[in-house]
Amino acid sequence: MPQLCRLHGWGILPTPRRVFDAVLFSNELDILEIRYGELLPHVDRFVILEANATFTGIPKSLSFLKNINRFAFAGSKIVYDMLPVIELDPGSRRQPFHVEAGHRRALNMLLRRSGIAAGDVLIMADADEIPSPETVQLLKWCDGIPQVMHLELKNYMYSFEFPVDYNSWRATAHVFTEHTLYRHSRQSNLMLADAGWHCSFCFKDIKEFAFKMKAYSHADRVKQDSFLNPDRIQRVICNGEDLFDMLPEEYTFRDLFKKMGPIPKSGSAVHLPSYLIKNAEKFKFLLPGGCLRSG
């Protein structure tokens, strides 16, 4: 580690920092298992908050709690809590974002109960935004890292067969203080390059795709019921097309031209999470050639 720290312009600590990994969980069981399996040797606490309703007010099962035995391998490091359902009034399109903000406040309280202390590293990310073990090692051992730093993650869509770009930046690493708050927005001008993977809509079952399309904060993009047709969703996944038939608003016109058409496929399994590769048969739907999903 000393050489790697020096190459980044940092010193080396005599003892490593503790690392806390905090996520808001919806229903991404497979990608969460890969996250925890990949980071288990390097993370001291996995802090996870789960609600029994989505940001858009749709009731949902407590998927993590119901499948807690699946994560027994990380059990001693997991700090879990459940947030009760929040009733939504019909109306404002902004409401899902207000609900999401409430979930983040609840996660802040859970973090304080998890034993985190000043000087520890806190990784703030969605479940499908996975920092690499090498990134976490830098955060643990290097002296002089920024107080707040974004993590540049390689974007994938539907599986690791469809690499998109390196424009995922919302995940952050913080050197914790009493003023640190869980957020998922821009917090710094500094970013650690090539820091991991972001696999969006990386589900095993078609029904999980449909649920997320209706449930997440941008659900207004589901313009008609036909978007949720299982045959359509399957075709879109295998072709690397757009589930919503639209492109995100933040793209510039230059980006729009680059994004037109399906995502080019990759046949490579190099530089992917090692836990994924070790469990390739279990997670074959996330690897090149595995686009067919179950109903």
PDB file of C-alpha atoms in Angstrom:
ATOM      1  CA  MET A   1       0.000   0.000   0.000  1.00  0.00           C
ATOM      2  CA  PRO A   2       2.725   2.605   0.665  1.00  0.00           C
ATOM      3  CA  GLN A   3       3.624   2.763  -3.022  1.00  0.00           C
ATOM      4  CA  LEU A   4      -0.018   3.064  -4.134  1.00  0.00           C
ATOM      5  CA  CYS A   5      -0.656   5.819  -1.605  1.00  0.00           C
ATOM      6  CA  ARG A   6       2.436   7.710  -2.772  1.00  0.00           C
ATOM      7  CA  LEU A   7       1.368   7.384  -6.421  1.00  0.00           C
ATOM      8  CA  HIS A   8      -1.839   9.203  -5.483  1.00  0.00           C
ATOM      9  CA  GLY A   9       0.107  11.917  -3.665  1.00  0.00           C
ATOM     10  CA  TRP A  10      -0.783  10.655  -0.191  1.00  0.00           C
ATOM     11  CA  GLY A  11       1.146   9.334   2.770  1.00  0.00           C
ATOM     12  CA  ILE A  12       0.598   6.070   4.645  1.00  0.00           C
ATOM     13  CA  LEU A  13      -1.115   5.642   8.018  1.00  0.00           C
ATOM     14  CA  PRO A  14       0.471   3.546  10.795  1.00  0.00           C
ATOM     15  CA  THR A  15      -2.897   1.833  11.352  1.00  0.00           C
ATOM     16  CA  PRO A  16      -5.874   1.641   8.969  1.00  0.00           C
ATOM     17  CA  ARG A  17      -9.044   3.662   9.301  1.00  0.00           C
ATOM     18  CA  ARG A  18     -12.313   1.850   9.873  1.00  0.00           C
ATOM     19  CA  VAL A  19     -14.654   1.811   6.862  1.00  0.00           C
ATOM     20  CA  PHE A  20     -18.447   2.014   7.062  1.00  0.00           C
ATOM     21  CA  ASP A  21     -20.527   1.254   3.966  1.00  0.00           C
ATOM     22  CA  ALA A  22     -24.030   2.773   4.026  1.00  0.00           C
ATOM     23  CA  VAL A  23     -26.866   2.074   1.582  1.00  0.00           C
ATOM     24  CA  LEU A  24     -30.597   2.588   1.235  1.00  0.00           C
ATOM     25  CA  PHE A  25     -31.951  -0.779   0.124  1.00  0.00           C
ATOM     26  CA  SER A  26     -34.925  -1.498  -2.132  1.00  0.00           C
ATOM     27  CA  ASN A  27     -34.914  -4.960  -3.732  1.00  0.00           C
ATOM     28  CA  GLU A  28     -31.447  -5.462  -5.299  1.00  0.00           C
ATOM     29  CA  LEU A  29     -30.625  -8.736  -3.509  1.00  0.00           C
ATOM     30  CA  ASP A  30     -28.246 -10.144  -6.120  1.00  0.00           C
ATOM     31  CA  ILE A  31     -26.189  -6.997  -6.584  1.00  0.00           C
ATOM     32  CA  LEU A  32     -26.128  -6.473  -2.797  1.00  0.00           C
ATOM     33  CA  GLU A  33     -24.720  -9.978  -2.302  1.00  0.00           C
ATOM     34  CA  ILE A  34     -22.002  -9.180  -4.839  1.00  0.00           C
ATOM     35  CA  ARG A  35     -21.300  -5.882  -3.061  1.00  0.00           C
ATOM     36  CA  TYR A  36     -20.998  -7.461   0.381  1.00  0.00           C
ATOM     37  CA  GLY A  37     -19.048 -10.463  -0.907  1.00  0.00           C
ATOM     38  CA  GLU A  38     -16.605  -8.198  -2.726  1.00  0.00           C
ATOM     39  CA  LEU A  39     -16.071  -5.787   0.171  1.00  0.00           C
ATOM     40  CA  LEU A  40     -16.338  -8.109   3.181  1.00  0.00           C
ATOM     41  CA  PRO A  41     -12.570  -8.297   3.908  1.00  0.00           C
ATOM     42  CA  HIS A  42     -12.196  -4.525   3.681  1.00  0.00           C
ATOM     43  CA  VAL A  43     -15.307  -3.003   5.311  1.00  0.00           C
ATOM     44  CA  ASP A  44     -15.838  -2.879   9.082  1.00  0.00           C
ATOM     45  CA  ARG A  45     -19.593  -2.197   9.109  1.00  0.00           C
ATOM     46  CA  PHE A  46     -22.305  -2.553   6.469  1.00  0.00           C
ATOM     47  CA  VAL A  47     -25.073  -0.112   7.425  1.00  0.00           C
ATOM     48  CA  ILE A  48     -28.333  -0.815   5.601  1.00  0.00           C
ATOM     49  CA  LEU A  49     -31.758   0.818   5.860  1.00  0.00           C
ATOM     50  CA  GLU A  50     -34.836  -0.765   4.295  1.00  0.00           C
ATOM     51  CA  ALA A  51     -38.375   0.635   4.078  1.00  0.00           C
ATOM     52  CA  ASN A  52     -41.631  -1.211   3.496  1.00  0.00           C
ATOM     53  CA  ALA A  53     -42.634   1.300   0.825  1.00  0.00           C
ATOM     54  CA  THR A  54     -40.869   2.785  -2.183  1.00  0.00           C
ATOM     55  CA  PHE A  55     -40.013   6.441  -2.694  1.00  0.00           C
ATOM     56  CA  THR A  56     -43.225   6.661  -4.781  1.00  0.00           C
ATOM     57  CA  GLY A  57     -45.357   5.193  -1.979  1.00  0.00           C
ATOM     58  CA  ILE A  58     -45.807   1.667  -3.361  1.00  0.00           C
ATOM     59  CA  PRO A  59     -45.879  -0.924  -0.542  1.00  0.00           C
ATOM     60  CA  LYS A  60     -43.030  -3.431  -0.803  1.00  0.00           C
ATOM     61  CA  SER A  61     -41.822  -6.453   1.090  1.00  0.00           C
ATOM     62  CA  LEU A  62     -38.835  -6.250   3.395  1.00  0.00           C
ATOM     63  CA  SER A  63     -36.648  -8.154   0.952  1.00  0.00           C
ATOM     64  CA  PHE A  64     -33.432  -7.930   2.928  1.00  0.00           C
ATOM     65  CA  LEU A  65     -35.029  -8.944   6.215  1.00  0.00           C
ATOM     66  CA  LYS A  66     -36.803 -11.889   4.564  1.00  0.00           C
ATOM     67  CA  ASN A  67     -33.519 -13.033   3.022  1.00  0.00           C
ATOM     68  CA  ILE A  68     -31.252 -12.247   5.957  1.00  0.00           C
ATOM     69  CA  ASN A  69     -29.842 -15.790   6.000  1.00  0.00           C
ATOM     70  CA  ARG A  70     -28.453 -15.199   2.511  1.00  0.00           C
ATOM     71  CA  PHE A  71     -26.139 -12.604   4.060  1.00  0.00           C
ATOM     72  CA  ALA A  72     -25.052 -14.669   7.050  1.00  0.00           C
ATOM     73  CA  PHE A  73     -21.489 -14.575   5.689  1.00  0.00           C
ATOM     74  CA  ALA A  74     -21.415 -10.862   6.581  1.00  0.00           C
ATOM     75  CA  GLY A  75     -23.779 -11.017   9.547  1.00  0.00           C
ATOM     76  CA  SER A  76     -21.374  -9.836  12.237  1.00  0.00           C
ATOM     77  CA  LYS A  77     -20.674  -6.666  10.254  1.00  0.00           C
ATOM     78  CA  ILE A  78     -24.256  -5.758   9.286  1.00  0.00           C
ATOM     79  CA  VAL A  79     -26.153  -2.949  11.040  1.00  0.00           C
ATOM     80  CA  TYR A  80     -29.768  -3.089   9.816  1.00  0.00           C
ATOM     81  CA  ASP A  81     -32.953  -1.165  10.461  1.00  0.00           C
ATOM     82  CA  MET A  82     -36.406  -0.909   8.920  1.00  0.00           C
ATOM     83  CA  LEU A  83     -38.184   2.372   8.187  1.00  0.00           C
ATOM     84  CA  PRO A  84     -41.998   2.123   8.499  1.00  0.00           C
ATOM     85  CA  VAL A  85     -44.144   2.928   5.474  1.00  0.00           C
ATOM     86  CA  ILE A  86     -44.794   6.578   4.694  1.00  0.00           C
ATOM     87  CA  GLU A  87     -48.239   7.391   3.307  1.00  0.00           C
ATOM     88  CA  LEU A  88     -48.154   9.652   0.256  1.00  0.00           C
ATOM     89  CA  ASP A  89     -50.853  12.075  -0.782  1.00  0.00           C
ATOM     90  CA  PRO A  90     -51.563  12.130  -4.520  1.00  0.00           C
ATOM     91  CA  GLY A  91     -50.220  15.209  -6.246  1.00  0.00           C
ATOM     92  CA  SER A  92     -46.809  16.755  -6.624  1.00  0.00           C
ATOM     93  CA  ARG A  93     -44.276  14.982  -8.836  1.00  0.00           C
ATOM     94  CA  ARG A  94     -41.638  16.167  -6.385  1.00  0.00           C
ATOM     95  CA  GLN A  95     -43.035  14.048  -3.571  1.00  0.00           C
ATOM     96  CA  PRO A  96     -40.877  10.961  -4.266  1.00  0.00           C
ATOM     97  CA  PHE A  97     -37.764  13.083  -3.813  1.00  0.00           C
ATOM     98  CA  HIS A  98     -39.078  14.420  -0.497  1.00  0.00           C
ATOM     99  CA  VAL A  99     -39.726  10.840   0.638  1.00  0.00           C
ATOM    100  CA  GLU A 100     -36.236   9.851  -0.478  1.00  0.00           C
ATOM    101  CA  ALA A 101     -34.830  12.721   1.580  1.00  0.00           C
ATOM    102  CA  GLY A 102     -36.720  11.354   4.595  1.00  0.00           C
ATOM    103  CA  HIS A 103     -35.125   7.953   4.064  1.00  0.00           C
ATOM    104  CA  ARG A 104     -31.698   9.575   3.983  1.00  0.00           C
ATOM    105  CA  ARG A 105     -32.399  11.374   7.265  1.00  0.00           C
ATOM    106  CA  ALA A 106     -33.346   8.027   8.820  1.00  0.00           C
ATOM    107  CA  LEU A 107     -30.097   6.542   7.539  1.00  0.00           C
ATOM    108  CA  ASN A 108     -28.181   9.390   9.176  1.00  0.00           C
ATOM    109  CA  MET A 109     -29.716   8.396  12.510  1.00  0.00           C
ATOM    110  CA  LEU A 110     -28.879   4.727  11.926  1.00  0.00           C
ATOM    111  CA  LEU A 111     -25.284   5.667  11.151  1.00  0.00           C
ATOM    112  CA  ARG A 112     -24.979   7.432  14.499  1.00  0.00           C
ATOM    113  CA  ARG A 113     -26.193   4.240  16.196  1.00  0.00           C
ATOM    114  CA  SER A 114     -23.768   2.058  14.227  1.00  0.00           C
ATOM    115  CA  GLY A 115     -20.715   3.156  16.195  1.00  0.00           C
ATOM    116  CA  ILE A 116     -19.125   5.340  13.522  1.00  0.00           C
ATOM    117  CA  ALA A 117     -16.666   7.889  14.894  1.00  0.00           C
ATOM    118  CA  ALA A 118     -14.678  10.889  13.722  1.00  0.00           C
ATOM    119  CA  GLY A 119     -11.892   9.841  11.382  1.00  0.00           C
ATOM    120  CA  ASP A 120     -13.632   6.711  10.091  1.00  0.00           C
ATOM    121  CA  VAL A 121     -14.344   6.468   6.365  1.00  0.00           C
ATOM    122  CA  LEU A 122     -17.997   6.498   5.318  1.00  0.00           C
ATOM    123  CA  ILE A 123     -18.921   5.307   1.827  1.00  0.00           C
ATOM    124  CA  MET A 124     -22.253   6.733   0.665  1.00  0.00           C
ATOM    125  CA  ALA A 125     -23.670   4.925  -2.355  1.00  0.00           C
ATOM    126  CA  ASP A 126     -26.679   3.140  -3.771  1.00  0.00           C
ATOM    127  CA  ALA A 127     -26.595  -0.649  -3.489  1.00  0.00           C
ATOM    128  CA  ASP A 128     -25.658  -0.997  -7.165  1.00  0.00           C
ATOM    129  CA  GLU A 129     -22.735   1.465  -6.895  1.00  0.00           C
ATOM    130  CA  ILE A 130     -19.887  -0.828  -5.823  1.00  0.00           C
ATOM    131  CA  PRO A 131     -16.439   0.555  -4.963  1.00  0.00           C
ATOM    132  CA  SER A 132     -13.586  -1.798  -5.769  1.00  0.00           C
ATOM    133  CA  PRO A 133     -11.550  -3.442  -2.990  1.00  0.00           C
ATOM    134  CA  GLU A 134      -8.515  -1.478  -4.214  1.00  0.00           C
ATOM    135  CA  THR A 135     -10.449   1.761  -3.717  1.00  0.00           C
ATOM    136  CA  VAL A 136     -11.438   0.800  -0.178  1.00  0.00           C
ATOM    137  CA  GLN A 137      -7.842  -0.123   0.637  1.00  0.00           C
ATOM    138  CA  LEU A 138      -6.705   3.333  -0.454  1.00  0.00           C
ATOM    139  CA  LEU A 139      -9.368   4.902   1.763  1.00  0.00           C
ATOM    140  CA  LYS A 140      -8.306   2.750   4.734  1.00  0.00           C
ATOM    141  CA  TRP A 141      -4.557   3.193   4.556  1.00  0.00           C
ATOM    142  CA  CYS A 142      -3.681   6.470   2.840  1.00  0.00           C
ATOM    143  CA  ASP A 143      -2.932   9.582   4.879  1.00  0.00           C
ATOM    144  CA  GLY A 144      -4.098  12.906   3.464  1.00  0.00           C
ATOM    145  CA  ILE A 145      -7.102  11.746   1.427  1.00  0.00           C
ATOM    146  CA  PRO A 146      -9.698  14.493   0.832  1.00  0.00           C
ATOM    147  CA  GLN A 147     -12.362  15.013   3.474  1.00  0.00           C
ATOM    148  CA  VAL A 148     -15.006  14.362   0.804  1.00  0.00           C
ATOM    149  CA  MET A 149     -14.320  12.680  -2.524  1.00  0.00           C
ATOM    150  CA  HIS A 150     -16.595  11.367  -5.257  1.00  0.00           C
ATOM    151  CA  LEU A 151     -15.959   7.910  -6.707  1.00  0.00           C
ATOM    152  CA  GLU A 152     -15.878   7.544 -10.486  1.00  0.00           C
ATOM    153  CA  LEU A 153     -17.567   4.239 -11.297  1.00  0.00           C
ATOM    154  CA  LYS A 154     -17.854   2.440 -14.616  1.00  0.00           C
ATOM    155  CA  ASN A 155     -21.505   2.411 -15.677  1.00  0.00           C
ATOM    156  CA  TYR A 156     -23.167  -0.814 -16.801  1.00  0.00           C
ATOM    157  CA  MET A 157     -26.793  -1.355 -17.797  1.00  0.00           C
ATOM    158  CA  TYR A 158     -28.799  -4.581 -17.189  1.00  0.00           C
ATOM    159  CA  SER A 159     -25.604  -6.643 -16.715  1.00  0.00           C
ATOM    160  CA  PHE A 160     -21.839  -6.428 -17.113  1.00  0.00           C
ATOM    161  CA  GLU A 161     -22.361  -7.241 -20.791  1.00  0.00           C
ATOM    162  CA  PHE A 162     -23.376  -3.636 -21.481  1.00  0.00           C
ATOM    163  CA  PRO A 163     -20.695  -1.115 -20.393  1.00  0.00           C
ATOM    164  CA  VAL A 164     -21.977   2.418 -20.931  1.00  0.00           C
ATOM    165  CA  ASP A 165     -19.426   5.007 -19.776  1.00  0.00           C
ATOM    166  CA  TYR A 166     -17.523   6.352 -16.768  1.00  0.00           C
ATOM    167  CA  ASN A 167     -20.079   9.030 -15.910  1.00  0.00           C
ATOM    168  CA  SER A 168     -21.247   7.584 -12.584  1.00  0.00           C
ATOM    169  CA  TRP A 169     -20.057  10.014  -9.913  1.00  0.00           C
ATOM    170  CA  ARG A 170     -22.673  10.202  -7.137  1.00  0.00           C
ATOM    171  CA  ALA A 171     -21.051   7.681  -4.795  1.00  0.00           C
ATOM    172  CA  THR A 172     -18.805   9.393  -2.250  1.00  0.00           C
ATOM    173  CA  ALA A 173     -16.219   8.628   0.408  1.00  0.00           C
ATOM    174  CA  HIS A 174     -16.097  10.832   3.508  1.00  0.00           C
ATOM    175  CA  VAL A 175     -13.696  11.112   6.383  1.00  0.00           C
ATOM    176  CA  PHE A 176     -16.447  11.193   8.987  1.00  0.00           C
ATOM    177  CA  THR A 177     -17.109  14.156  11.290  1.00  0.00           C
ATOM    178  CA  GLU A 178     -20.071  15.023  13.495  1.00  0.00           C
ATOM    179  CA  HIS A 179     -21.356  17.198  10.638  1.00  0.00           C
ATOM    180  CA  THR A 180     -21.298  14.451   7.982  1.00  0.00           C
ATOM    181  CA  LEU A 181     -24.739  13.747   6.487  1.00  0.00           C
ATOM    182  CA  TYR A 182     -25.826  11.028   4.071  1.00  0.00           C
ATOM    183  CA  ARG A 183     -26.441  12.540   0.635  1.00  0.00           C
ATOM    184  CA  HIS A 184     -26.431  11.333  -2.955  1.00  0.00           C
ATOM    185  CA  SER A 185     -25.647  14.564  -4.775  1.00  0.00           C
ATOM    186  CA  ARG A 186     -22.615  16.654  -5.650  1.00  0.00           C
ATOM    187  CA  GLN A 187     -20.557  17.352  -2.558  1.00  0.00           C
ATOM    188  CA  SER A 188     -17.025  17.972  -3.851  1.00  0.00           C
ATOM    189  CA  ASN A 189     -15.018  18.895  -6.926  1.00  0.00           C
ATOM    190  CA  LEU A 190     -12.636  15.994  -6.250  1.00  0.00           C
ATOM    191  CA  MET A 191     -13.111  12.506  -7.672  1.00  0.00           C
ATOM    192  CA  LEU A 192     -11.132   9.269  -7.472  1.00  0.00           C
ATOM    193  CA  ALA A 193     -10.887   7.846 -10.994  1.00  0.00           C
ATOM    194  CA  ASP A 194     -11.761   4.264 -11.971  1.00  0.00           C
ATOM    195  CA  ALA A 195     -13.004   3.466  -8.474  1.00  0.00           C
ATOM    196  CA  GLY A 196     -15.476   0.630  -9.100  1.00  0.00           C
ATOM    197  CA  TRP A 197     -18.682  -0.405 -10.865  1.00  0.00           C
ATOM    198  CA  HIS A 198     -22.259   0.858 -11.184  1.00  0.00           C
ATOM    199  CA  CYS A 199     -24.636  -1.797 -12.551  1.00  0.00           C
ATOM    200  CA  SER A 200     -28.089  -0.233 -13.105  1.00  0.00           C
ATOM    201  CA  PHE A 201     -31.208  -2.383 -13.501  1.00  0.00           C
ATOM    202  CA  CYS A 202     -29.103  -5.509 -12.957  1.00  0.00           C
ATOM    203  CA  PHE A 203     -31.872  -7.899 -11.939  1.00  0.00           C
ATOM    204  CA  LYS A 204     -32.492 -11.612 -12.398  1.00  0.00           C
ATOM    205  CA  ASP A 205     -36.268 -11.539 -12.894  1.00  0.00           C
ATOM    206  CA  ILE A 206     -38.428  -9.534 -15.306  1.00  0.00           C
ATOM    207  CA  LYS A 207     -40.799  -8.675 -12.462  1.00  0.00           C
ATOM    208  CA  GLU A 208     -37.931  -6.909 -10.665  1.00  0.00           C
ATOM    209  CA  PHE A 209     -37.370  -4.664 -13.688  1.00  0.00           C
ATOM    210  CA  ALA A 210     -41.074  -3.785 -13.815  1.00  0.00           C
ATOM    211  CA  PHE A 211     -41.152  -3.086 -10.082  1.00  0.00           C
ATOM    212  CA  LYS A 212     -38.206  -0.721 -10.201  1.00  0.00           C
ATOM    213  CA  MET A 213     -39.604   1.075 -13.253  1.00  0.00           C
ATOM    214  CA  LYS A 214     -42.744   1.867 -11.260  1.00  0.00           C
ATOM    215  CA  ALA A 215     -41.065   2.375  -7.919  1.00  0.00           C
ATOM    216  CA  TYR A 216     -38.034   4.613  -8.205  1.00  0.00           C
ATOM    217  CA  SER A 217     -37.860   8.384  -8.025  1.00  0.00           C
ATOM    218  CA  HIS A 218     -38.080   8.901 -11.811  1.00  0.00           C
ATOM    219  CA  ALA A 219     -41.152   6.661 -12.239  1.00  0.00           C
ATOM    220  CA  ASP A 220     -42.901   9.431 -14.211  1.00  0.00           C
ATOM    221  CA  ARG A 221     -40.830   8.188 -17.172  1.00  0.00           C
ATOM    222  CA  VAL A 222     -43.095   5.115 -17.479  1.00  0.00           C
ATOM    223  CA  LYS A 223     -45.318   6.782 -20.051  1.00  0.00           C
ATOM    224  CA  GLN A 224     -47.676   3.873 -20.776  1.00  0.00           C
ATOM    225  CA  ASP A 225     -48.516   0.399 -19.487  1.00  0.00           C
ATOM    226  CA  SER A 226     -46.978  -1.246 -22.553  1.00  0.00           C
ATOM    227  CA  PHE A 227     -43.554  -0.226 -21.196  1.00  0.00           C
ATOM    228  CA  LEU A 228     -44.052  -2.880 -18.493  1.00  0.00           C
ATOM    229  CA  ASN A 229     -44.857  -5.711 -20.903  1.00  0.00           C
ATOM    230  CA  PRO A 230     -42.544  -8.654 -20.017  1.00  0.00           C
ATOM    231  CA  ASP A 231     -41.765  -9.452 -23.669  1.00  0.00           C
ATOM    232  CA  ARG A 232     -40.787  -5.831 -24.299  1.00  0.00           C
ATOM    233  CA  ILE A 233     -38.598  -5.719 -21.192  1.00  0.00           C
ATOM    234  CA  GLN A 234     -36.846  -8.955 -22.224  1.00  0.00           C
ATOM    235  CA  ARG A 235     -36.179  -7.625 -25.728  1.00  0.00           C
ATOM    236  CA  VAL A 236     -34.816  -4.352 -24.351  1.00  0.00           C
ATOM    237  CA  ILE A 237     -32.468  -6.187 -21.965  1.00  0.00           C
ATOM    238  CA  CYS A 238     -30.993  -8.456 -24.641  1.00  0.00           C
ATOM    239  CA  ASN A 239     -30.604  -5.613 -27.151  1.00  0.00           C
ATOM    240  CA  GLY A 240     -29.176  -3.077 -24.709  1.00  0.00           C
ATOM    241  CA  GLU A 241     -31.970  -0.624 -25.495  1.00  0.00           C
ATOM    242  CA  ASP A 242     -33.639   2.037 -23.343  1.00  0.00           C
ATOM    243  CA  LEU A 243     -36.349   0.779 -20.963  1.00  0.00           C
ATOM    244  CA  PHE A 244     -37.986   4.188 -20.921  1.00  0.00           C
ATOM    245  CA  ASP A 245     -37.573   5.141 -24.600  1.00  0.00           C
ATOM    246  CA  MET A 246     -35.938   8.353 -23.477  1.00  0.00           C
ATOM    247  CA  LEU A 247     -32.527   9.602 -22.441  1.00  0.00           C
ATOM    248  CA  PRO A 248     -31.689  11.263 -19.114  1.00  0.00           C
ATOM    249  CA  GLU A 249     -32.203  15.012 -19.009  1.00  0.00           C
ATOM    250  CA  GLU A 250     -28.655  15.773 -17.905  1.00  0.00           C
ATOM    251  CA  TYR A 251     -27.057  14.751 -21.207  1.00  0.00           C
ATOM    252  CA  THR A 252     -25.720  17.485 -23.469  1.00  0.00           C
ATOM    253  CA  PHE A 253     -26.507  17.363 -27.196  1.00  0.00           C
ATOM    254  CA  ARG A 254     -23.025  15.942 -27.799  1.00  0.00           C
ATOM    255  CA  ASP A 255     -23.762  13.184 -25.288  1.00  0.00           C
ATOM    256  CA  LEU A 256     -27.161  12.561 -26.857  1.00  0.00           C
ATOM    257  CA  PHE A 257     -25.628  11.775 -30.223  1.00  0.00           C
ATOM    258  CA  LYS A 258     -23.219   9.349 -28.556  1.00  0.00           C
ATOM    259  CA  LYS A 259     -26.072   7.618 -26.711  1.00  0.00           C
ATOM    260  CA  MET A 260     -28.345   7.103 -29.733  1.00  0.00           C
ATOM    261  CA  GLY A 261     -29.093   3.437 -30.401  1.00  0.00           C
ATOM    262  CA  PRO A 262     -28.394   0.283 -28.391  1.00  0.00           C
ATOM    263  CA  ILE A 263     -25.452  -0.051 -26.015  1.00  0.00           C
ATOM    264  CA  PRO A 264     -22.590  -1.977 -27.686  1.00  0.00           C
ATOM    265  CA  LYS A 265     -22.084  -5.395 -26.100  1.00  0.00           C
ATOM    266  CA  SER A 266     -18.872  -6.477 -24.399  1.00  0.00           C
ATOM    267  CA  GLY A 267     -17.758 -10.108 -24.306  1.00  0.00           C
ATOM    268  CA  SER A 268     -15.124  -9.458 -21.649  1.00  0.00           C
ATOM    269  CA  ALA A 269     -15.258 -10.628 -18.039  1.00  0.00           C
ATOM    270  CA  VAL A 270     -11.959  -8.912 -17.179  1.00  0.00           C
ATOM    271  CA  HIS A 271     -11.829  -6.271 -14.415  1.00  0.00           C
ATOM    272  CA  LEU A 272     -15.210  -7.265 -12.973  1.00  0.00           C
ATOM    273  CA  PRO A 273     -15.924  -7.919  -9.275  1.00  0.00           C
ATOM    274  CA  SER A 274     -14.042 -11.035  -8.176  1.00  0.00           C
ATOM    275  CA  TYR A 275     -17.036 -12.279  -6.156  1.00  0.00           C
ATOM    276  CA  LEU A 276     -19.085 -12.219  -9.357  1.00  0.00           C
ATOM    277  CA  ILE A 277     -16.476 -14.261 -11.226  1.00  0.00           C
ATOM    278  CA  LYS A 278     -16.085 -16.770  -8.369  1.00  0.00           C
ATOM    279  CA  ASN A 279     -19.864 -17.286  -8.434  1.00  0.00           C
ATOM    280  CA  ALA A 280     -20.285 -17.103 -12.211  1.00  0.00           C
ATOM    281  CA  GLU A 281     -22.885 -19.876 -12.433  1.00  0.00           C
ATOM    282  CA  LYS A 282     -25.100 -18.272  -9.794  1.00  0.00           C
ATOM    283  CA  PHE A 283     -24.852 -14.842 -11.419  1.00  0.00           C
ATOM    284  CA  LYS A 284     -24.597 -15.878 -15.083  1.00  0.00           C
ATOM    285  CA  PHE A 285     -27.442 -13.467 -15.947  1.00  0.00           C
ATOM    286  CA  LEU A 286     -25.023 -10.627 -15.143  1.00  0.00           C
ATOM    287  CA  LEU A 287     -22.251 -11.890 -17.415  1.00  0.00           C
ATOM    288  CA  PRO A 288     -21.827 -11.692 -21.206  1.00  0.00           C
ATOM    289  CA  GLY A 289     -24.249 -14.013 -22.997  1.00  0.00           C
ATOM    290  CA  GLY A 290     -26.677 -14.274 -20.082  1.00  0.00           C
ATOM    291  CA  CYS A 291     -29.346 -11.745 -21.059  1.00  0.00           C
ATOM    292  CA  LEU A 292     -32.358 -14.088 -20.827  1.00  0.00           C
ATOM    293  CA  ARG A 293     -34.267 -13.453 -17.607  1.00  0.00           C
ATOM    294  CA  SER A 294     -36.799 -15.502 -15.677  1.00  0.00           C
ATOM    295  CA  GLY A 295     -40.392 -14.375 -15.380  1.00  0.00           C
TER     296      GLY A 295
END
